[in-house]
Short mmCIF file of C-alpha atoms in Angstrom, two decimals:
data_model
loop_
_atom_site.label_atom_id
_atom_site.label_comp_id
_atom_site.label_asym_id
_atom_site.label_seq_id
_atom_site.Cartn_x
_atom_site.Cartn_y
_atom_site.Cartn_z
CA MET A 1 -6.88 0.91 10.12
CA PHE A 2 -6.98 4.62 10.68
CA THR A 3 -8.80 7.71 9.54
CA PHE A 4 -6.46 10.16 7.87
CA HIS A 5 -7.27 13.86 7.61
CA MET A 6 -5.15 15.93 5.22
CA ALA A 7 -4.47 19.55 6.00
CA GLN A 8 -1.88 21.88 4.46
CA SER A 9 -2.48 24.75 2.05
CA LEU A 10 -1.16 24.70 -1.51
CA THR A 11 -2.58 25.58 -4.89
CA PHE A 12 -3.54 22.69 -7.12
CA SER A 13 -0.94 23.62 -9.69
CA THR A 14 1.82 22.89 -7.17
CA VAL A 15 0.67 19.36 -6.35
CA VAL A 16 3.46 17.83 -8.43
CA THR A 17 6.89 16.72 -7.22
CA ILE A 18 7.12 18.77 -4.05
CA LEU A 19 8.23 18.20 -0.49
CA LEU A 20 5.89 19.80 1.99
CA VAL A 21 7.18 20.78 5.43
CA LEU A 22 4.42 21.49 7.92
CA THR A 23 5.01 24.20 10.50
CA ASP A 24 2.06 25.82 12.23
CA TYR A 25 -0.67 24.23 10.14
CA GLY A 26 -3.11 21.95 11.88
CA PHE A 27 -3.92 18.40 10.99
CA CYS A 28 -5.99 15.67 12.56
CA MET A 29 -5.70 11.89 12.71
CA ASN A 30 -7.71 9.19 14.41
CA PHE A 31 -6.19 5.71 14.64
CA LYS A 32 -8.33 2.58 14.73
CA SER A 33 -7.11 -0.93 15.40
CA ILE A 34 -7.04 -3.36 12.48
CA ASN A 35 -9.25 -6.43 12.39
CA ALA A 36 -6.38 -8.89 11.90
CA SER A 37 -4.01 -9.69 14.73
CA LEU A 38 -0.39 -8.73 14.18
CA ALA A 39 2.32 -11.35 14.66
CA GLY A 40 -0.29 -13.63 16.19
CA GLY A 41 1.36 -16.85 15.04
CA PHE A 42 1.79 -18.49 11.66
CA ALA A 43 -1.11 -20.07 9.77
CA SER A 44 -1.24 -22.10 6.58
CA ALA A 45 -1.74 -20.61 3.10
CA VAL A 46 -1.11 -21.38 -0.56
CA ALA A 47 1.59 -19.61 -2.57
CA THR A 48 2.16 -19.36 -6.30
CA TRP A 49 4.21 -16.90 -8.34
CA TYR A 50 3.76 -14.90 -11.53
CA GLY A 51 5.73 -12.90 -14.05
CA ASP A 52 9.43 -13.35 -14.70
CA PRO A 53 11.37 -15.75 -12.45
CA ASN A 54 13.29 -12.84 -10.94
CA GLY A 55 10.60 -10.27 -11.67
CA SER A 56 9.19 -7.60 -9.39
CA GLY A 57 5.50 -8.42 -9.77
CA SER A 58 3.05 -5.55 -10.09
CA GLY A 59 1.14 -2.90 -8.19
CA GLY A 60 -1.69 -2.36 -10.65
CA ALA A 61 -4.80 -3.17 -8.63
CA CYS A 62 -3.52 -1.09 -5.70
CA GLY A 63 -2.35 1.86 -7.84
CA PHE A 64 1.30 1.44 -6.89
CA GLU A 65 2.33 0.78 -10.49
CA ASN A 66 6.05 0.20 -11.05
CA ASP A 67 7.02 1.37 -7.55
CA VAL A 68 7.06 -2.28 -6.49
CA ALA A 69 10.44 -2.77 -8.19
CA ASN A 70 12.05 0.02 -6.17
CA PRO A 71 12.96 0.55 -2.52
CA THR A 72 11.29 0.10 -0.16
CA TYR A 73 9.29 -2.76 -1.72
CA ASN A 74 12.36 -4.16 -3.50
CA SER A 75 10.12 -6.55 -5.45
CA LEU A 76 9.21 -8.42 -2.25
CA ILE A 77 5.50 -8.15 -2.92
CA SER A 78 2.47 -10.31 -3.46
CA ALA A 79 -0.92 -10.24 -5.06
CA GLY A 80 -3.58 -11.61 -2.74
CA ASN A 81 -6.96 -13.25 -3.01
CA GLN A 82 -9.92 -11.44 -1.48
CA ASN A 83 -9.10 -12.53 2.07
CA LEU A 84 -5.85 -10.57 1.67
CA PHE A 85 -6.75 -7.93 -0.93
CA LYS A 86 -10.07 -7.05 0.79
CA TYR A 87 -11.43 -5.15 -2.23
CA GLY A 88 -8.40 -2.88 -2.07
CA LYS A 89 -8.47 -2.20 1.68
CA GLY A 90 -5.67 -4.75 2.12
CA CYS A 91 -3.30 -2.81 -0.14
CA GLY A 92 -0.10 -1.96 1.74
CA ALA A 93 -0.55 -4.62 4.43
CA CYS A 94 2.60 -6.57 5.36
CA TYR A 95 3.02 -10.27 6.03
CA GLU A 96 5.79 -12.62 6.96
CA VAL A 97 5.73 -15.77 4.83
CA LYS A 98 7.92 -18.84 5.00
CA CYS A 99 8.22 -22.18 3.24
CA THR A 100 8.96 -25.31 5.31
CA GLN A 101 7.28 -28.28 3.63
CA ASN A 102 9.52 -28.79 0.59
CA ALA A 103 13.15 -29.86 0.37
CA GLN A 104 13.98 -26.61 -1.45
CA CYS A 105 12.54 -24.43 1.33
CA SER A 106 14.80 -22.38 3.58
CA GLY A 107 12.30 -22.20 6.44
CA SER A 108 13.27 -18.56 7.00
CA PRO A 109 10.50 -15.93 6.86
CA ILE A 110 10.54 -12.99 4.46
CA LYS A 111 8.33 -9.90 4.63
CA VAL A 112 6.09 -9.10 1.67
CA THR A 113 3.57 -6.34 0.97
CA ILE A 114 0.17 -6.78 -0.68
CA THR A 115 0.29 -4.63 -3.82
CA ASP A 116 -2.10 -6.35 -6.23
CA GLU A 117 -5.09 -8.66 -6.52
CA CYS A 118 -5.07 -12.36 -7.41
CA PRO A 119 -8.62 -12.91 -8.71
CA GLY A 120 -10.45 -15.97 -10.00
CA ALA A 121 -9.07 -19.35 -8.97
CA CYS A 122 -6.98 -17.83 -6.18
CA ASN A 123 -10.24 -17.48 -4.27
CA ASN A 124 -10.68 -21.25 -4.26
CA ASP A 125 -8.16 -21.20 -1.41
CA ALA A 126 -8.83 -19.65 1.97
CA VAL A 127 -5.63 -17.59 1.79
CA HIS A 128 -3.59 -17.38 -1.40
CA PHE A 129 -0.40 -15.37 -1.95
CA ASP A 130 0.58 -14.92 -5.59
CA LEU A 131 4.15 -13.77 -5.08
CA SER A 132 6.50 -12.00 -7.44
CA GLY A 133 9.05 -14.34 -8.96
CA LYS A 134 11.75 -12.72 -6.87
CA ALA A 135 9.84 -13.06 -3.60
CA PHE A 136 9.00 -16.71 -4.31
CA GLY A 137 12.67 -17.46 -4.92
CA TYR A 138 13.58 -15.83 -1.61
CA LEU A 139 11.70 -18.63 0.16
CA ALA A 140 14.25 -21.15 -1.05
CA LYS A 141 17.59 -22.36 0.22
CA PRO A 142 20.64 -20.85 -1.53
CA GLY A 143 20.85 -22.20 -5.05
CA GLN A 144 17.36 -23.74 -4.90
CA ALA A 145 15.23 -20.79 -6.08
CA ASP A 146 14.66 -22.12 -9.61
CA ALA A 147 13.89 -25.60 -8.29
CA LEU A 148 11.31 -24.15 -5.88
CA ARG A 149 9.73 -22.03 -8.61
CA LYS A 150 9.36 -25.15 -10.78
CA LEU A 151 6.96 -26.53 -8.18
CA GLY A 152 4.61 -23.69 -9.06
CA ARG A 153 2.22 -24.09 -6.13
CA ILE A 154 3.33 -24.73 -2.58
CA THR A 155 2.01 -24.58 0.96
CA ILE A 156 3.49 -21.80 3.06
CA GLU A 157 2.98 -20.29 6.50
CA TYR A 158 2.09 -16.64 7.03
CA GLN A 159 1.37 -14.09 9.70
CA ARG A 160 0.36 -10.43 9.64
CA VAL A 161 3.13 -8.06 10.81
CA GLN A 162 3.72 -4.35 11.16
CA CYS A 163 5.01 -2.47 8.11
CA SER A 164 8.25 -0.56 8.55
CA TYR A 165 8.83 1.44 5.38
CA ASN A 166 12.08 3.33 5.08
CA ALA A 167 10.27 6.03 3.13
CA ARG A 168 8.04 9.04 3.63
CA LEU A 169 4.32 8.56 3.41
CA THR A 170 3.62 9.32 -0.24
CA PHE A 171 0.61 10.69 -2.11
CA LYS A 172 0.73 9.94 -5.84
CA ILE A 173 -1.55 12.38 -7.59
CA ASP A 174 -3.43 10.74 -10.44
CA LYS A 175 -2.93 12.33 -13.86
CA GLY A 176 -6.70 12.71 -14.25
CA SER A 177 -6.90 15.16 -11.33
CA ASN A 178 -7.91 18.77 -11.93
CA PRO A 179 -9.01 21.77 -9.80
CA TYR A 180 -12.43 20.18 -9.31
CA TYR A 181 -11.48 16.52 -8.94
CA LEU A 182 -8.64 14.97 -6.96
CA ALA A 183 -7.46 11.36 -7.03
CA PHE A 184 -4.36 10.01 -5.34
CA ALA A 185 -2.75 6.75 -4.25
CA ILE A 186 -1.31 6.54 -0.74
CA GLU A 187 1.87 4.51 -0.21
CA TYR A 188 4.40 3.64 2.49
CA LEU A 189 2.10 3.75 5.49
CA SER A 190 4.07 2.25 8.36
CA GLY A 191 2.22 0.46 11.11
CA ASP A 192 -0.72 -1.73 10.15
CA GLY A 193 -0.45 -0.53 6.55
CA GLU A 194 -4.18 -0.31 5.86
CA ILE A 195 -6.12 2.93 5.31
CA GLY A 196 -9.60 3.08 6.76
CA SER A 197 -10.79 6.42 5.41
CA VAL A 198 -9.56 9.75 4.07
CA GLU A 199 -10.96 13.27 4.42
CA ILE A 200 -9.77 16.55 2.97
CA SER A 201 -10.49 20.18 3.70
CA SER A 202 -9.56 23.53 2.23
CA SER A 203 -8.87 27.01 3.46
CA ASN A 204 -12.17 28.28 2.04
CA SER A 205 -14.49 25.41 2.94
CA ASN A 206 -16.34 24.41 6.06
CA GLY A 207 -15.30 21.18 7.72
CA TRP A 208 -13.97 18.01 6.11
CA LYS A 209 -15.06 16.26 2.94
CA ALA A 210 -14.87 12.47 2.82
CA ALA A 211 -12.93 10.92 -0.05
CA GLN A 212 -14.13 7.73 -1.68
CA GLN A 213 -12.04 4.69 -2.46
CA SER A 214 -11.56 4.65 -6.23
CA PHE A 215 -9.68 1.34 -6.39
CA GLY A 216 -6.99 -0.29 -4.30
CA ALA A 217 -5.11 2.38 -2.34
CA THR A 218 -6.34 5.15 -4.66
CA TRP A 219 -8.87 7.62 -3.26
CA LYS A 220 -10.91 10.29 -5.02
CA VAL A 221 -12.96 13.32 -4.14
CA ASP A 222 -15.03 15.82 -6.11
CA LEU A 223 -14.14 19.35 -5.10
CA PRO A 224 -16.83 22.02 -4.72
CA SER A 225 -16.93 24.62 -7.47
CA GLY A 226 -14.54 27.47 -6.84
CA ILE A 227 -12.19 25.67 -4.46
CA ARG A 228 -8.76 25.99 -6.00
CA VAL A 229 -6.68 25.84 -2.84
CA LEU A 230 -6.45 22.36 -1.37
CA ILE A 231 -5.49 21.51 2.15
CA LEU A 232 -3.23 18.47 2.06
CA SER A 233 -1.25 17.34 5.03
CA GLY A 234 0.51 14.14 5.77
CA LEU A 235 2.11 11.85 8.24
CA GLN A 236 5.44 10.13 8.39
CA LEU A 237 5.28 8.07 11.55
CA SER A 238 8.91 8.74 12.43
CA ASN A 239 8.53 12.45 11.61
CA PRO A 240 4.95 13.75 11.40
CA LYS A 241 5.98 16.99 9.67
CA GLN A 242 6.91 15.79 6.21
CA LEU A 243 4.91 14.67 3.21
CA LEU A 244 6.10 13.80 -0.27
CA LEU A 245 3.71 14.38 -3.18
CA HIS A 246 4.46 13.43 -6.75
CA LYS A 247 2.50 12.92 -9.92
CA MET A 248 1.88 9.48 -11.41
#
């Protein structure tokens, strides 16, 4: 996980559908290693599926909404029990999963992203992936997707892997934001995928102000009275000078 400091001047009214190019503005980031090992070998888990057989699943509990159906998720997503969802801190984490124990299984791994929570009975299992219908079908041999889905619940193997999003790091500004309150979801974080903490600053404030996790990958911060110019800066790991902001 890493600490992400945002720093680039813009008025609040412009924080909608804009591409920000950073030039001489400063920004600060501190990376921290994640707790889970990456690509450390496959372990056993339970998998189920939800929604339509070829559906995209959902991103509700992480704040990703309908983005899960689009590139770069491409519907290859999963809800997770608390050992995966981690009260929202697991949002955006990537895993390889494969199915080997059923005749319908291909044995080939696919990469999925945690975008939602699987509550309740999912926590009766140590690790439980509740995959989109599309992702579950991708575990099958050609022509066997429906037969595999009919099983409903299967044993799979999984391992944590690096995320490699073919997209800019994205801040989705929540529609409830105003000049004195800011909330935003953070998506497409390549690397370990998890966000440890977020701080913001402004051109007329002293130091950094810590944001609080609202839910999932959505963070919020109350802005001091009178601050109408936000400092927002971002990171795209392949090009640290671009940030895409758009309104939910």
